Amino acid sequence: MSDKKDELRIIISGGGTGGHIFPAISIANSIKAKRPDAKILFVGALGRMEMQRVPAAGYEIKGLPICGFDRKHLLKNIAVLFKIWKSEYLARKIIKQFRPMAAVGVGGYASGPTLNMCAAKGIPCLIQEQNSYAGVTNRLLAKKAAKICVAYDHMERFFPADKIILTGNPVRQNLLETTMNREEAVKSFGLDPAKKTILLVGGSLGARTINESVLRHLDEVRQSGVQFIWQTGKYYSASIQQQLKQQPAMPMLHVTDFISDMGAAYRAADLVISRAGASSISEFCLIGMPIILVPSPNVAEDHQTQNAMALVNKNAAIFVKDAEAADILLQKAIETVKDDAKLLSLHENISKLGVENSADTIADEVIKLATK
């Protein structure tokens, strides 16, 4: 490790889901753009998605053997406590070798031991909370953090008000930089630019409820005069393709397990149906996308419902409960996409909530903390 006093060394920790990893990588890219000399080290949880995604983005990552508590099988937590102790020991070793000047926590298991150890050594810490309902790890770390970057109003419910900065959530840059117009985007999915288009996304792994709400209503899809770009997720892809094979041809459906060019998909869509993950919502706000949100019921503290309601209360999104989606979602989507006045008002209201240059603002705060 070089001993140059002016070399910027930053640790970024957290992960577990795309919603934690995309912002972390965006922050790293912004720090690098402002300070090309910066050395950035990621610390993640072994076996989780960040161990692949971060190296693919060009950064080094160290893994900790950390996992969450098992609330159903209490005896299994003896092993969890050992993993936490081992993770703290490894985090201490990583920090000693790397000597970071500041640490960033983006939520997720690994950020707990990493930021705790940094704080204990007097290294200034910044946490980035993506959701409108703060996660457990970030709530525990808040006392030790110097700055807390948030994406929603009223976060003083969880954090000391004097540490909060409203920065918004960093989003994937390629979404904002797509050069296609709507017609080109629609054609790239083999669809008809003259028709209204609904995009269905259930996150990278898919969402069973959203998929079910299409499969149960294939006749309505056929008769709707509307076309669909449907990302099924890789878990569900094979069984959905199998079911569609037994149907007459459906040229109004573009079905795929994964959309690699999300920028084109958003440009093609008049309306999006999505889960209510924080990163996705931040993207919809920035591009002014009319959306129907179906919050996942399988997330900690039901924070997706809280994210969705933050928009619904400002007439900036439509909300459908997961339990009701299979029955009513498709019909509601078809009605909405044909209602131009409704689409316009959703677009205008959600556009007001977008916060630009989030990653840059957060990177500036990190650099300030590191160089104090």
Short mmCIF file of N, CA and C in Angstrom, two decimals, residues 142-240:
data_model
loop_
_atom_site.label_atom_id
_atom_site.label_comp_id
_atom_site.label_asym_id
_atom_site.label_seq_id
_atom_site.Cartn_x
_atom_site.Cartn_y
_atom_site.Cartn_z
N ALA A 142 -26.71 4.62 12.40
CA ALA A 142 -26.93 6.07 12.30
C ALA A 142 -26.21 6.88 13.38
N LYS A 143 -26.16 6.33 14.59
CA LYS A 143 -25.52 7.07 15.69
C LYS A 143 -24.05 7.35 15.38
N LYS A 144 -23.44 6.40 14.66
CA LYS A 144 -22.00 6.51 14.42
C LYS A 144 -21.66 7.24 13.13
N ALA A 145 -22.67 7.47 12.30
CA ALA A 145 -22.40 8.08 10.98
C ALA A 145 -22.23 9.59 11.10
N ALA A 146 -21.37 10.13 10.23
CA ALA A 146 -21.20 11.58 10.18
C ALA A 146 -22.28 12.22 9.30
N LYS A 147 -22.64 11.52 8.22
CA LYS A 147 -23.65 12.03 7.29
C LYS A 147 -24.57 10.88 6.88
N ILE A 148 -25.85 11.22 6.65
CA ILE A 148 -26.82 10.21 6.22
C ILE A 148 -27.55 10.75 4.99
N CYS A 149 -27.32 10.11 3.83
CA CYS A 149 -27.92 10.56 2.57
C CYS A 149 -29.21 9.78 2.33
N VAL A 150 -30.31 10.50 2.11
CA VAL A 150 -31.61 9.85 1.98
C VAL A 150 -32.31 10.26 0.68
N ALA A 151 -33.37 9.50 0.33
CA ALA A 151 -34.08 9.73 -0.93
C ALA A 151 -35.51 10.22 -0.71
N TYR A 152 -35.95 10.22 0.55
CA TYR A 152 -37.34 10.61 0.85
C TYR A 152 -37.38 11.67 1.94
N ASP A 153 -38.49 12.44 1.96
CA ASP A 153 -38.72 13.40 3.05
C ASP A 153 -39.05 12.65 4.35
N HIS A 154 -39.04 13.38 5.45
CA HIS A 154 -39.49 12.89 6.78
C HIS A 154 -38.64 11.74 7.31
N MET A 155 -37.35 11.70 6.97
CA MET A 155 -36.51 10.60 7.46
C MET A 155 -35.98 10.85 8.87
N GLU A 156 -36.32 12.05 9.44
CA GLU A 156 -35.91 12.30 10.83
C GLU A 156 -36.68 11.39 11.81
N ARG A 157 -37.67 10.63 11.28
CA ARG A 157 -38.29 9.58 12.10
C ARG A 157 -37.25 8.54 12.53
N PHE A 158 -36.24 8.35 11.68
CA PHE A 158 -35.26 7.28 11.92
C PHE A 158 -33.87 7.79 12.29
N PHE A 159 -33.54 8.99 11.81
CA PHE A 159 -32.15 9.45 11.89
C PHE A 159 -32.08 10.84 12.54
N PRO A 160 -30.92 11.17 13.15
CA PRO A 160 -30.74 12.53 13.69
C PRO A 160 -30.84 13.56 12.56
N ALA A 161 -31.73 14.55 12.74
CA ALA A 161 -32.04 15.51 11.66
C ALA A 161 -30.80 16.26 11.17
N ASP A 162 -29.86 16.53 12.08
CA ASP A 162 -28.71 17.36 11.69
C ASP A 162 -27.71 16.61 10.81
N LYS A 163 -27.89 15.28 10.67
CA LYS A 163 -26.96 14.51 9.82
C LYS A 163 -27.54 14.23 8.44
N ILE A 164 -28.86 14.50 8.26
CA ILE A 164 -29.55 14.07 7.04
C ILE A 164 -29.30 15.03 5.87
N ILE A 165 -29.02 14.46 4.69
CA ILE A 165 -28.96 15.25 3.45
C ILE A 165 -29.88 14.55 2.45
N LEU A 166 -30.80 15.30 1.85
CA LEU A 166 -31.71 14.72 0.84
C LEU A 166 -30.98 14.73 -0.50
N THR A 167 -30.49 13.56 -0.90
CA THR A 167 -29.70 13.48 -2.14
C THR A 167 -30.42 12.72 -3.24
N GLY A 168 -31.49 11.97 -2.90
CA GLY A 168 -32.08 11.05 -3.86
C GLY A 168 -31.22 9.80 -3.97
N ASN A 169 -31.68 8.83 -4.75
CA ASN A 169 -30.93 7.59 -4.97
C ASN A 169 -30.18 7.64 -6.29
N PRO A 170 -28.91 7.22 -6.28
CA PRO A 170 -28.19 7.11 -7.56
C PRO A 170 -28.89 6.09 -8.45
N VAL A 171 -28.97 6.37 -9.74
CA VAL A 171 -29.61 5.42 -10.66
C VAL A 171 -28.62 5.00 -11.74
N ARG A 172 -29.00 3.97 -12.51
CA ARG A 172 -28.11 3.47 -13.57
C ARG A 172 -28.04 4.51 -14.69
N GLN A 173 -26.85 5.02 -14.94
CA GLN A 173 -26.67 6.11 -15.90
C GLN A 173 -27.20 5.78 -17.29
N ASN A 174 -27.02 4.51 -17.72
CA ASN A 174 -27.41 4.17 -19.11
C ASN A 174 -28.90 4.35 -19.35
N LEU A 175 -29.70 4.38 -18.27
CA LEU A 175 -31.15 4.58 -18.45
C LEU A 175 -31.44 5.99 -18.92
N LEU A 176 -30.64 6.92 -18.43
CA LEU A 176 -30.90 8.33 -18.72
C LEU A 176 -30.26 8.73 -20.04
N GLU A 177 -29.32 7.91 -20.50
CA GLU A 177 -28.54 8.32 -21.68
C GLU A 177 -28.99 7.66 -22.97
N THR A 178 -30.10 6.91 -22.93
CA THR A 178 -30.54 6.22 -24.14
C THR A 178 -30.88 7.24 -25.24
N THR A 179 -30.39 6.98 -26.46
CA THR A 179 -30.56 7.96 -27.55
C THR A 179 -31.75 7.61 -28.46
N MET A 180 -32.36 6.44 -28.23
CA MET A 180 -33.49 6.03 -29.08
C MET A 180 -34.70 6.92 -28.85
N ASN A 181 -35.49 7.14 -29.92
CA ASN A 181 -36.81 7.76 -29.69
C ASN A 181 -37.82 6.64 -29.41
N ARG A 182 -39.07 7.01 -29.11
CA ARG A 182 -40.05 5.99 -28.73
C ARG A 182 -40.27 4.97 -29.86
N GLU A 183 -40.39 5.48 -31.08
CA GLU A 183 -40.67 4.59 -32.22
C GLU A 183 -39.57 3.54 -32.39
N GLU A 184 -38.31 3.98 -32.35
CA GLU A 184 -37.18 3.04 -32.49
C GLU A 184 -37.18 2.03 -31.34
N ALA A 185 -37.48 2.54 -30.14
CA ALA A 185 -37.47 1.66 -28.96
C ALA A 185 -38.54 0.58 -29.08
N VAL A 186 -39.76 0.98 -29.49
CA VAL A 186 -40.86 0.00 -29.64
C VAL A 186 -40.49 -1.05 -30.69
N LYS A 187 -39.94 -0.58 -31.82
CA LYS A 187 -39.57 -1.52 -32.91
C LYS A 187 -38.47 -2.48 -32.46
N SER A 188 -37.59 -2.01 -31.55
CA SER A 188 -36.48 -2.89 -31.11
C SER A 188 -37.02 -4.11 -30.35
N PHE A 189 -38.27 -4.03 -29.89
CA PHE A 189 -38.90 -5.18 -29.22
C PHE A 189 -39.85 -5.93 -30.17
N GLY A 190 -39.80 -5.58 -31.47
CA GLY A 190 -40.64 -6.25 -32.45
C GLY A 190 -42.11 -5.90 -32.32
N LEU A 191 -42.41 -4.70 -31.79
CA LEU A 191 -43.80 -4.31 -31.57
C LEU A 191 -44.19 -3.13 -32.47
N ASP A 192 -45.43 -2.70 -32.37
CA ASP A 192 -46.01 -1.71 -33.28
C ASP A 192 -46.05 -0.32 -32.63
N PRO A 193 -45.31 0.65 -33.17
CA PRO A 193 -45.25 1.99 -32.56
C PRO A 193 -46.60 2.70 -32.49
N ALA A 194 -47.59 2.23 -33.28
CA ALA A 194 -48.90 2.89 -33.28
C ALA A 194 -49.74 2.49 -32.06
N LYS A 195 -49.31 1.43 -31.35
CA LYS A 195 -50.11 0.94 -30.22
C LYS A 195 -49.52 1.36 -28.87
N LYS A 196 -50.42 1.47 -27.89
CA LYS A 196 -49.97 1.74 -26.52
C LYS A 196 -49.21 0.52 -25.99
N THR A 197 -48.16 0.79 -25.19
CA THR A 197 -47.28 -0.29 -24.73
C THR A 197 -47.17 -0.28 -23.21
N ILE A 198 -47.38 -1.45 -22.60
CA ILE A 198 -47.22 -1.60 -21.16
C ILE A 198 -45.99 -2.47 -20.91
N LEU A 199 -45.11 -2.02 -20.01
CA LEU A 199 -43.92 -2.79 -19.64
C LEU A 199 -44.16 -3.42 -18.26
N LEU A 200 -43.93 -4.73 -18.17
CA LEU A 200 -44.08 -5.43 -16.88
C LEU A 200 -42.71 -5.90 -16.41
N VAL A 201 -42.30 -5.43 -15.24
CA VAL A 201 -41.00 -5.88 -14.70
C VAL A 201 -41.19 -6.31 -13.25
N GLY A 202 -40.61 -7.45 -12.92
CA GLY A 202 -40.72 -7.94 -11.54
C GLY A 202 -39.39 -7.97 -10.85
N GLY A 203 -38.45 -7.08 -11.22
CA GLY A 203 -37.10 -7.18 -10.66
C GLY A 203 -36.30 -8.22 -11.42
N SER A 204 -35.00 -8.33 -11.13
CA SER A 204 -34.13 -9.20 -11.94
C SER A 204 -34.52 -10.68 -11.81
N LEU A 205 -35.12 -11.06 -10.69
CA LEU A 205 -35.48 -12.47 -10.51
C LEU A 205 -36.92 -12.75 -10.92
N GLY A 206 -37.68 -11.69 -11.18
CA GLY A 206 -39.08 -11.88 -11.55
C GLY A 206 -39.99 -11.74 -10.33
N ALA A 207 -41.28 -11.64 -10.60
CA ALA A 207 -42.26 -11.54 -9.51
C ALA A 207 -43.44 -12.42 -9.88
N ARG A 208 -43.68 -13.44 -9.07
CA ARG A 208 -44.71 -14.41 -9.41
C ARG A 208 -46.07 -13.74 -9.59
N THR A 209 -46.41 -12.81 -8.68
CA THR A 209 -47.72 -12.17 -8.73
C THR A 209 -47.95 -11.43 -10.05
N ILE A 210 -46.93 -10.68 -10.48
CA ILE A 210 -47.07 -9.91 -11.72
C ILE A 210 -47.23 -10.87 -12.90
N ASN A 211 -46.47 -11.96 -12.90
CA ASN A 211 -46.59 -12.95 -13.97
C ASN A 211 -47.97 -13.61 -13.98
N GLU A 212 -48.45 -13.97 -12.79
CA GLU A 212 -49.77 -14.59 -12.67
C GLU A 212 -50.86 -13.68 -13.22
N SER A 213 -50.72 -12.38 -12.96
CA SER A 213 -51.78 -11.45 -13.36
C SER A 213 -51.89 -11.35 -14.88
N VAL A 214 -50.83 -11.73 -15.60
CA VAL A 214 -50.93 -11.80 -17.07
C VAL A 214 -51.47 -13.16 -17.49
N LEU A 215 -50.89 -14.22 -16.93
CA LEU A 215 -51.27 -15.58 -17.35
C LEU A 215 -52.76 -15.85 -17.16
N ARG A 216 -53.35 -15.28 -16.13
CA ARG A 216 -54.77 -15.52 -15.86
C ARG A 216 -55.70 -14.75 -16.80
N HIS A 217 -55.11 -13.78 -17.52
CA HIS A 217 -55.99 -12.90 -18.31
C HIS A 217 -55.52 -12.79 -19.77
N LEU A 218 -55.07 -13.91 -20.33
CA LEU A 218 -54.55 -13.88 -21.71
C LEU A 218 -55.62 -13.47 -22.72
N ASP A 219 -56.88 -13.80 -22.46
CA ASP A 219 -57.94 -13.38 -23.39
C ASP A 219 -58.07 -11.86 -23.41
N GLU A 220 -58.01 -11.24 -22.22
CA GLU A 220 -58.07 -9.76 -22.16
C GLU A 220 -56.88 -9.14 -22.88
N VAL A 221 -55.70 -9.77 -22.69
CA VAL A 221 -54.49 -9.26 -23.38
C VAL A 221 -54.75 -9.24 -24.89
N ARG A 222 -55.30 -10.35 -25.40
CA ARG A 222 -55.56 -10.48 -26.83
C ARG A 222 -56.53 -9.42 -27.34
N GLN A 223 -57.56 -9.14 -26.55
CA GLN A 223 -58.63 -8.25 -27.01
C GLN A 223 -58.38 -6.78 -26.67
N SER A 224 -57.30 -6.50 -25.97
CA SER A 224 -57.12 -5.16 -25.39
C SER A 224 -56.75 -4.08 -26.41
N GLY A 225 -56.15 -4.49 -27.55
CA GLY A 225 -55.61 -3.48 -28.48
C GLY A 225 -54.34 -2.84 -27.96
N VAL A 226 -53.82 -3.38 -26.85
CA VAL A 226 -52.59 -2.86 -26.21
C VAL A 226 -51.51 -3.92 -26.38
N GLN A 227 -50.24 -3.51 -26.38
CA GLN A 227 -49.16 -4.51 -26.45
C GLN A 227 -48.29 -4.45 -25.19
N PHE A 228 -47.54 -5.53 -24.96
CA PHE A 228 -46.84 -5.70 -23.68
C PHE A 228 -45.39 -6.13 -23.90
N ILE A 229 -44.50 -5.51 -23.13
CA ILE A 229 -43.12 -6.01 -23.00
C ILE A 229 -43.09 -6.64 -21.61
N TRP A 230 -42.82 -7.94 -21.56
CA TRP A 230 -42.99 -8.69 -20.31
C TRP A 230 -41.68 -9.34 -19.89
N GLN A 231 -41.06 -8.79 -18.87
CA GLN A 231 -39.85 -9.43 -18.31
C GLN A 231 -40.29 -10.39 -17.21
N THR A 232 -40.16 -11.69 -17.49
CA THR A 232 -40.71 -12.70 -16.57
C THR A 232 -39.79 -12.99 -15.39
N GLY A 233 -38.48 -12.70 -15.55
CA GLY A 233 -37.50 -13.14 -14.56
C GLY A 233 -37.07 -14.56 -14.87
N LYS A 234 -35.81 -14.91 -14.55
CA LYS A 234 -35.30 -16.20 -15.01
C LYS A 234 -35.95 -17.39 -14.29
N TYR A 235 -36.40 -17.21 -13.04
CA TYR A 235 -37.03 -18.32 -12.32
C TYR A 235 -38.28 -18.84 -13.01
N TYR A 236 -39.03 -17.92 -13.63
CA TYR A 236 -40.36 -18.27 -14.14
C TYR A 236 -40.38 -18.48 -15.64
N SER A 237 -39.28 -18.15 -16.31
CA SER A 237 -39.25 -18.07 -17.75
C SER A 237 -39.70 -19.36 -18.44
N ALA A 238 -39.12 -20.50 -18.06
CA ALA A 238 -39.39 -21.76 -18.78
C ALA A 238 -40.86 -22.15 -18.68
N SER A 239 -41.44 -22.04 -17.47
CA SER A 239 -42.83 -22.49 -17.31
C SER A 239 -43.79 -21.54 -18.04
N ILE A 240 -43.46 -20.25 -18.10
CA ILE A 240 -44.32 -19.30 -18.83
C ILE A 240 -44.26 -19.57 -20.34
#
